[in-house]
Amino acid sequence: MTTRYTVYRVVINEIKAEMKTQGREDEFAGLKIIYNTLRIVSPEELELHLEQCISLKQEFRDLIAGKSRGFDLVGHEDGAESKPLIDYAEPLLRFGKKHPDIPFIFHAGETLGDGTAADMNLYDAILLGTKRIGHG
């Protein structure tokens, strides 16, 4: 994990250094991550992504935490390969119970039509305890 995500720390340090040269070091608000994966993965693959999310949070505690940062599933909801949120309910519910400090922030209801099965993602997102839907 370290080499893959060290880039975040490098970017933060470079921004802080540049702002310091400008006398603005106190203005840096920070960088936060919404860990996401595509909604085409299998529930078993999702488990691996959830574990990676935890590892990332443990290594970089200040990057994935608190308000409006967390975990998301992204991708076309009405795409042929996309899976509805309900397919991921079991691993997501387990994750949410074990790690309530990493909120769910699901993209849901972002389709080109209405009245399709993808609409159920809105209900499922709420039932799974999402803190935010889509971009806000």
PDB file of N, CA and C in Angstrom, residues 1-72:
ATOM      1  N   MET A   1       0.811  -1.197   0.000  1.00  0.00           N
ATOM      2  CA  MET A   1       0.000   0.000   0.000  1.00  0.00           C
ATOM      3  C   MET A   1       0.858   1.267   0.000  1.00  0.00           C
ATOM      4  N   THR A   2       1.951   1.255   0.716  1.00  0.00           N
ATOM      5  CA  THR A   2       2.745   2.462   0.893  1.00  0.00           C
ATOM      6  C   THR A   2       3.134   3.101  -0.435  1.00  0.00           C
ATOM      7  N   THR A   3       3.746   2.344  -1.337  1.00  0.00           N
ATOM      8  CA  THR A   3       4.211   2.945  -2.579  1.00  0.00           C
ATOM      9  C   THR A   3       3.057   3.431  -3.442  1.00  0.00           C
ATOM     10  N   ARG A   4       1.944   2.752  -3.403  1.00  0.00           N
ATOM     11  CA  ARG A   4       0.804   3.139  -4.232  1.00  0.00           C
ATOM     12  C   ARG A   4       0.197   4.467  -3.789  1.00  0.00           C
ATOM     13  N   TYR A   5       0.139   4.710  -2.504  1.00  0.00           N
ATOM     14  CA  TYR A   5      -0.543   5.896  -2.005  1.00  0.00           C
ATOM     15  C   TYR A   5       0.394   6.968  -1.469  1.00  0.00           C
ATOM     16  N   THR A   6       1.683   6.731  -1.534  1.00  0.00           N
ATOM     17  CA  THR A   6       2.636   7.732  -1.080  1.00  0.00           C
ATOM     18  C   THR A   6       2.490   9.012  -1.893  1.00  0.00           C
ATOM     19  N   VAL A   7       1.997   8.903  -3.103  1.00  0.00           N
ATOM     20  CA  VAL A   7       1.815  10.077  -3.947  1.00  0.00           C
ATOM     21  C   VAL A   7       0.937  11.123  -3.259  1.00  0.00           C
ATOM     22  N   TYR A   8      -0.045  10.702  -2.485  1.00  0.00           N
ATOM     23  CA  TYR A   8      -0.893  11.657  -1.777  1.00  0.00           C
ATOM     24  C   TYR A   8      -0.075  12.478  -0.789  1.00  0.00           C
ATOM     25  N   ARG A   9       0.770  11.810  -0.045  1.00  0.00           N
ATOM     26  CA  ARG A   9       1.598  12.507   0.933  1.00  0.00           C
ATOM     27  C   ARG A   9       2.570  13.453   0.217  1.00  0.00           C
ATOM     28  N   VAL A  10       3.142  13.010  -0.902  1.00  0.00           N
ATOM     29  CA  VAL A  10       4.066  13.847  -1.673  1.00  0.00           C
ATOM     30  C   VAL A  10       3.350  15.107  -2.162  1.00  0.00           C
ATOM     31  N   VAL A  11       2.158  14.942  -2.706  1.00  0.00           N
ATOM     32  CA  VAL A  11       1.396  16.085  -3.205  1.00  0.00           C
ATOM     33  C   VAL A  11       1.080  17.057  -2.070  1.00  0.00           C
ATOM     34  N   ILE A  12       0.620  16.544  -0.950  1.00  0.00           N
ATOM     35  CA  ILE A  12       0.306  17.403   0.198  1.00  0.00           C
ATOM     36  C   ILE A  12       1.540  18.186   0.626  1.00  0.00           C
ATOM     37  N   ASN A  13       2.672  17.506   0.755  1.00  0.00           N
ATOM     38  CA  ASN A  13       3.900  18.174   1.192  1.00  0.00           C
ATOM     39  C   ASN A  13       4.362  19.226   0.191  1.00  0.00           C
ATOM     40  N   GLU A  14       4.231  18.942  -1.108  1.00  0.00           N
ATOM     41  CA  GLU A  14       4.621  19.921  -2.125  1.00  0.00           C
ATOM     42  C   GLU A  14       3.713  21.150  -2.094  1.00  0.00           C
ATOM     43  N   ILE A  15       2.424  20.931  -1.914  1.00  0.00           N
ATOM     44  CA  ILE A  15       1.496  22.066  -1.824  1.00  0.00           C
ATOM     45  C   ILE A  15       1.821  22.912  -0.599  1.00  0.00           C
ATOM     46  N   LYS A  16       2.039  22.263   0.528  1.00  0.00           N
ATOM     47  CA  LYS A  16       2.369  23.000   1.753  1.00  0.00           C
ATOM     48  C   LYS A  16       3.658  23.790   1.584  1.00  0.00           C
ATOM     49  N   ALA A  17       4.666  23.180   0.962  1.00  0.00           N
ATOM     50  CA  ALA A  17       5.948  23.863   0.762  1.00  0.00           C
ATOM     51  C   ALA A  17       5.772  25.085  -0.139  1.00  0.00           C
ATOM     52  N   GLU A  18       5.024  24.925  -1.224  1.00  0.00           N
ATOM     53  CA  GLU A  18       4.792  26.049  -2.138  1.00  0.00           C
ATOM     54  C   GLU A  18       4.018  27.161  -1.442  1.00  0.00           C
ATOM     55  N   MET A  19       3.006  26.802  -0.683  1.00  0.00           N
ATOM     56  CA  MET A  19       2.221  27.815   0.022  1.00  0.00           C
ATOM     57  C   MET A  19       3.059  28.515   1.082  1.00  0.00           C
ATOM     58  N   LYS A  20       3.979  27.797   1.680  1.00  0.00           N
ATOM     59  CA  LYS A  20       4.861  28.406   2.683  1.00  0.00           C
ATOM     60  C   LYS A  20       5.748  29.461   2.032  1.00  0.00           C
ATOM     61  N   THR A  21       6.256  29.170   0.821  1.00  0.00           N
ATOM     62  CA  THR A  21       7.092  30.165   0.131  1.00  0.00           C
ATOM     63  C   THR A  21       6.287  31.413  -0.203  1.00  0.00           C
ATOM     64  N   GLN A  22       4.984  31.279  -0.301  1.00  0.00           N
ATOM     65  CA  GLN A  22       4.107  32.410  -0.593  1.00  0.00           C
ATOM     66  C   GLN A  22       3.572  33.065   0.680  1.00  0.00           C
ATOM     67  N   GLY A  23       3.991  32.535   1.841  1.00  0.00           N
ATOM     68  CA  GLY A  23       3.499  33.064   3.108  1.00  0.00           C
ATOM     69  C   GLY A  23       2.050  32.706   3.379  1.00  0.00           C
ATOM     70  N   ARG A  24       1.576  31.612   2.788  1.00  0.00           N
ATOM     71  CA  ARG A  24       0.175  31.219   2.919  1.00  0.00           C
ATOM     72  C   ARG A  24       0.011  29.835   3.533  1.00  0.00           C
ATOM     73  N   GLU A  25       1.005  29.366   4.286  1.00  0.00           N
ATOM     74  CA  GLU A  25       0.954  27.990   4.794  1.00  0.00           C
ATOM     75  C   GLU A  25      -0.264  27.696   5.655  1.00  0.00           C
ATOM     76  N   ASP A  26      -0.832  28.704   6.282  1.00  0.00           N
ATOM     77  CA  ASP A  26      -2.009  28.486   7.132  1.00  0.00           C
ATOM     78  C   ASP A  26      -3.299  28.334   6.327  1.00  0.00           C
ATOM     79  N   GLU A  27      -3.241  28.574   5.025  1.00  0.00           N
ATOM     80  CA  GLU A  27      -4.437  28.518   4.193  1.00  0.00           C
ATOM     81  C   GLU A  27      -4.720  27.132   3.624  1.00  0.00           C
ATOM     82  N   PHE A  28      -3.779  26.208   3.733  1.00  0.00           N
ATOM     83  CA  PHE A  28      -3.994  24.874   3.162  1.00  0.00           C
ATOM     84  C   PHE A  28      -5.055  24.136   3.968  1.00  0.00           C
ATOM     85  N   ALA A  29      -6.147  23.790   3.297  1.00  0.00           N
ATOM     86  CA  ALA A  29      -7.276  23.151   3.978  1.00  0.00           C
ATOM     87  C   ALA A  29      -7.130  21.643   4.072  1.00  0.00           C
ATOM     88  N   GLY A  30      -6.279  21.047   3.242  1.00  0.00           N
ATOM     89  CA  GLY A  30      -6.071  19.614   3.310  1.00  0.00           C
ATOM     90  C   GLY A  30      -6.567  18.891   2.078  1.00  0.00           C
ATOM     91  N   LEU A  31      -6.424  17.582   2.114  1.00  0.00           N
ATOM     92  CA  LEU A  31      -6.811  16.705   1.010  1.00  0.00           C
ATOM     93  C   LEU A  31      -7.495  15.493   1.620  1.00  0.00           C
ATOM     94  N   LYS A  32      -8.648  15.169   1.110  1.00  0.00           N
ATOM     95  CA  LYS A  32      -9.371  13.995   1.592  1.00  0.00           C
ATOM     96  C   LYS A  32      -9.749  13.120   0.410  1.00  0.00           C
ATOM     97  N   ILE A  33      -9.911  11.842   0.658  1.00  0.00           N
ATOM     98  CA  ILE A  33     -10.180  10.876  -0.398  1.00  0.00           C
ATOM     99  C   ILE A  33     -11.501  10.160  -0.148  1.00  0.00           C
ATOM    100  N   ILE A  34     -12.252  10.002  -1.227  1.00  0.00           N
ATOM    101  CA  ILE A  34     -13.371   9.066  -1.221  1.00  0.00           C
ATOM    102  C   ILE A  34     -12.849   7.838  -1.954  1.00  0.00           C
ATOM    103  N   TYR A  35     -12.627   6.767  -1.210  1.00  0.00           N
ATOM    104  CA  TYR A  35     -12.141   5.532  -1.822  1.00  0.00           C
ATOM    105  C   TYR A  35     -13.291   4.963  -2.643  1.00  0.00           C
ATOM    106  N   ASN A  36     -13.016   4.604  -3.884  1.00  0.00           N
ATOM    107  CA  ASN A  36     -14.098   4.047  -4.693  1.00  0.00           C
ATOM    108  C   ASN A  36     -13.613   2.900  -5.554  1.00  0.00           C
ATOM    109  N   THR A  37     -14.569   2.116  -5.969  1.00  0.00           N
ATOM    110  CA  THR A  37     -14.326   1.043  -6.922  1.00  0.00           C
ATOM    111  C   THR A  37     -15.528   0.980  -7.854  1.00  0.00           C
ATOM    112  N   LEU A  38     -15.338   0.321  -8.965  1.00  0.00           N
ATOM    113  CA  LEU A  38     -16.412   0.229  -9.956  1.00  0.00           C
ATOM    114  C   LEU A  38     -17.487  -0.759  -9.530  1.00  0.00           C
ATOM    115  N   ARG A  39     -18.709  -0.445  -9.869  1.00  0.00           N
ATOM    116  CA  ARG A  39     -19.827  -1.317  -9.507  1.00  0.00           C
ATOM    117  C   ARG A  39     -19.969  -2.510 -10.440  1.00  0.00           C
ATOM    118  N   ILE A  40     -18.878  -2.865 -11.115  1.00  0.00           N
ATOM    119  CA  ILE A  40     -18.876  -4.075 -11.943  1.00  0.00           C
ATOM    120  C   ILE A  40     -18.111  -5.211 -11.269  1.00  0.00           C
ATOM    121  N   VAL A  41     -17.499  -4.930 -10.115  1.00  0.00           N
ATOM    122  CA  VAL A  41     -16.741  -5.976  -9.426  1.00  0.00           C
ATOM    123  C   VAL A  41     -17.704  -6.977  -8.797  1.00  0.00           C
ATOM    124  N   SER A  42     -17.203  -8.156  -8.531  1.00  0.00           N
ATOM    125  CA  SER A  42     -18.015  -9.162  -7.843  1.00  0.00           C
ATOM    126  C   SER A  42     -18.073  -8.806  -6.358  1.00  0.00           C
ATOM    127  N   PRO A  43     -19.047  -9.331  -5.631  1.00  0.00           N
ATOM    128  CA  PRO A  43     -19.081  -9.102  -4.186  1.00  0.00           C
ATOM    129  C   PRO A  43     -17.783  -9.543  -3.501  1.00  0.00           C
ATOM    130  N   GLU A  44     -17.163 -10.600  -4.008  1.00  0.00           N
ATOM    131  CA  GLU A  44     -15.895 -11.067  -3.428  1.00  0.00           C
ATOM    132  C   GLU A  44     -14.777 -10.055  -3.693  1.00  0.00           C
ATOM    133  N   GLU A  45     -14.757  -9.496  -4.894  1.00  0.00           N
ATOM    134  CA  GLU A  45     -13.765  -8.461  -5.204  1.00  0.00           C
ATOM    135  C   GLU A  45     -14.017  -7.209  -4.379  1.00  0.00           C
ATOM    136  N   LEU A  46     -15.287  -6.910  -4.138  1.00  0.00           N
ATOM    137  CA  LEU A  46     -15.615  -5.758  -3.307  1.00  0.00           C
ATOM    138  C   LEU A  46     -15.004  -5.917  -1.923  1.00  0.00           C
ATOM    139  N   GLU A  47     -15.055  -7.128  -1.380  1.00  0.00           N
ATOM    140  CA  GLU A  47     -14.457  -7.387  -0.061  1.00  0.00           C
ATOM    141  C   GLU A  47     -12.984  -6.983  -0.062  1.00  0.00           C
ATOM    142  N   LEU A  48     -12.264  -7.293  -1.141  1.00  0.00           N
ATOM    143  CA  LEU A  48     -10.849  -6.924  -1.240  1.00  0.00           C
ATOM    144  C   LEU A  48     -10.680  -5.405  -1.275  1.00  0.00           C
ATOM    145  N   HIS A  49     -11.557  -4.720  -1.991  1.00  0.00           N
ATOM    146  CA  HIS A  49     -11.487  -3.261  -2.050  1.00  0.00           C
ATOM    147  C   HIS A  49     -11.796  -2.641  -0.688  1.00  0.00           C
ATOM    148  N   LEU A  50     -12.737  -3.213   0.016  1.00  0.00           N
ATOM    149  CA  LEU A  50     -13.050  -2.715   1.357  1.00  0.00           C
ATOM    150  C   LEU A  50     -11.857  -2.899   2.288  1.00  0.00           C
ATOM    151  N   GLU A  51     -11.158  -4.021   2.164  1.00  0.00           N
ATOM    152  CA  GLU A  51      -9.949  -4.248   2.962  1.00  0.00           C
ATOM    153  C   GLU A  51      -8.862  -3.244   2.596  1.00  0.00           C
ATOM    154  N   GLN A  52      -8.730  -2.932   1.299  1.00  0.00           N
ATOM    155  CA  GLN A  52      -7.746  -1.935   0.878  1.00  0.00           C
ATOM    156  C   GLN A  52      -8.100  -0.562   1.425  1.00  0.00           C
ATOM    157  N   CYS A  53      -9.378  -0.257   1.474  1.00  0.00           N
ATOM    158  CA  CYS A  53      -9.828   1.010   2.039  1.00  0.00           C
ATOM    159  C   CYS A  53      -9.402   1.117   3.500  1.00  0.00           C
ATOM    160  N   ILE A  54      -9.569   0.041   4.251  1.00  0.00           N
ATOM    161  CA  ILE A  54      -9.157   0.025   5.657  1.00  0.00           C
ATOM    162  C   ILE A  54      -7.648   0.190   5.768  1.00  0.00           C
ATOM    163  N   SER A  55      -6.901  -0.523   4.947  1.00  0.00           N
ATOM    164  CA  SER A  55      -5.437  -0.412   4.980  1.00  0.00           C
ATOM    165  C   SER A  55      -4.994   1.012   4.682  1.00  0.00           C
ATOM    166  N   LEU A  56      -5.627   1.630   3.701  1.00  0.00           N
ATOM    167  CA  LEU A  56      -5.294   3.008   3.359  1.00  0.00           C
ATOM    168  C   LEU A  56      -5.601   3.939   4.520  1.00  0.00           C
ATOM    169  N   LYS A  57      -6.748   3.741   5.138  1.00  0.00           N
ATOM    170  CA  LYS A  57      -7.104   4.594   6.280  1.00  0.00           C
ATOM    171  C   LYS A  57      -6.127   4.406   7.435  1.00  0.00           C
ATOM    172  N   GLN A  58      -5.701   3.173   7.682  1.00  0.00           N
ATOM    173  CA  GLN A  58      -4.759   2.926   8.772  1.00  0.00           C
ATOM    174  C   GLN A  58      -3.407   3.569   8.499  1.00  0.00           C
ATOM    175  N   GLU A  59      -2.987   3.555   7.242  1.00  0.00           N
ATOM    176  CA  GLU A  59      -1.690   4.131   6.899  1.00  0.00           C
ATOM    177  C   GLU A  59      -1.739   5.654   6.803  1.00  0.00           C
ATOM    178  N   PHE A  60      -2.839   6.177   6.272  1.00  0.00           N
ATOM    179  CA  PHE A  60      -2.991   7.617   6.086  1.00  0.00           C
ATOM    180  C   PHE A  60      -4.271   8.060   6.786  1.00  0.00           C
ATOM    181  N   ARG A  61      -4.261   8.070   8.088  1.00  0.00           N
ATOM    182  CA  ARG A  61      -5.471   8.330   8.881  1.00  0.00           C
ATOM    183  C   ARG A  61      -6.165   9.638   8.528  1.00  0.00           C
ATOM    184  N   ASP A  62      -5.401  10.610   8.096  1.00  0.00           N
ATOM    185  CA  ASP A  62      -5.997  11.910   7.813  1.00  0.00           C
ATOM    186  C   ASP A  62      -6.618  12.007   6.420  1.00  0.00           C
ATOM    187  N   LEU A  63      -6.485  10.982   5.591  1.00  0.00           N
ATOM    188  CA  LEU A  63      -7.013  11.055   4.229  1.00  0.00           C
ATOM    189  C   LEU A  63      -8.431  10.514   4.081  1.00  0.00           C
ATOM    190  N   ILE A  64      -8.767   9.433   4.778  1.00  0.00           N
ATOM    191  CA  ILE A  64     -10.113   8.859   4.674  1.00  0.00           C
ATOM    192  C   ILE A  64     -10.730   8.890   6.064  1.00  0.00           C
ATOM    193  N   ALA A  65     -11.520   9.902   6.299  1.00  0.00           N
ATOM    194  CA  ALA A  65     -12.152  10.004   7.615  1.00  0.00           C
ATOM    195  C   ALA A  65     -13.175  11.124   7.590  1.00  0.00           C
ATOM    196  N   GLY A  66     -14.122  11.007   8.462  1.00  0.00           N
ATOM    197  CA  GLY A  66     -15.024  12.098   8.749  1.00  0.00           C
ATOM    198  C   GLY A  66     -15.948  12.539   7.633  1.00  0.00           C
ATOM    199  N   LYS A  67     -16.447  13.735   7.807  1.00  0.00           N
ATOM    200  CA  LYS A  67     -17.484  14.300   6.960  1.00  0.00           C
ATOM    201  C   LYS A  67     -17.073  14.341   5.483  1.00  0.00           C
ATOM    202  N   SER A  68     -17.925  13.843   4.642  1.00  0.00           N
ATOM    203  CA  SER A  68     -17.845  13.832   3.181  1.00  0.00           C
ATOM    204  C   SER A  68     -16.610  13.158   2.604  1.00  0.00           C
ATOM    205  N   ARG A  69     -16.009  12.225   3.325  1.00  0.00           N
ATOM    206  CA  ARG A  69     -14.991  11.332   2.790  1.00  0.00           C
ATOM    207  C   ARG A  69     -15.406   9.938   3.183  1.00  0.00           C
ATOM    208  N   GLY A  70     -15.125   8.971   2.357  1.00  0.00           N
ATOM    209  CA  GLY A  70     -15.547   7.631   2.706  1.00  0.00           C
ATOM    210  C   GLY A  70     -15.382   6.652   1.572  1.00  0.00           C
ATOM    211  N   PHE A  71     -16.399   5.809   1.361  1.00  0.00           N
ATOM    212  CA  PHE A  71     -16.349   4.742   0.369  1.00  0.00           C
ATOM    213  C   PHE A  71     -17.512   4.880  -0.601  1.00  0.00           C
ATOM    214  N   ASP A  72     -17.220   4.663  -1.889  1.00  0.00           N
ATOM    215  CA  ASP A  72     -18.240   4.796  -2.924  1.00  0.00           C
ATOM    216  C   ASP A  72     -18.097   3.682  -3.956  1.00  0.00           C
TER     217      ASP A  72
END
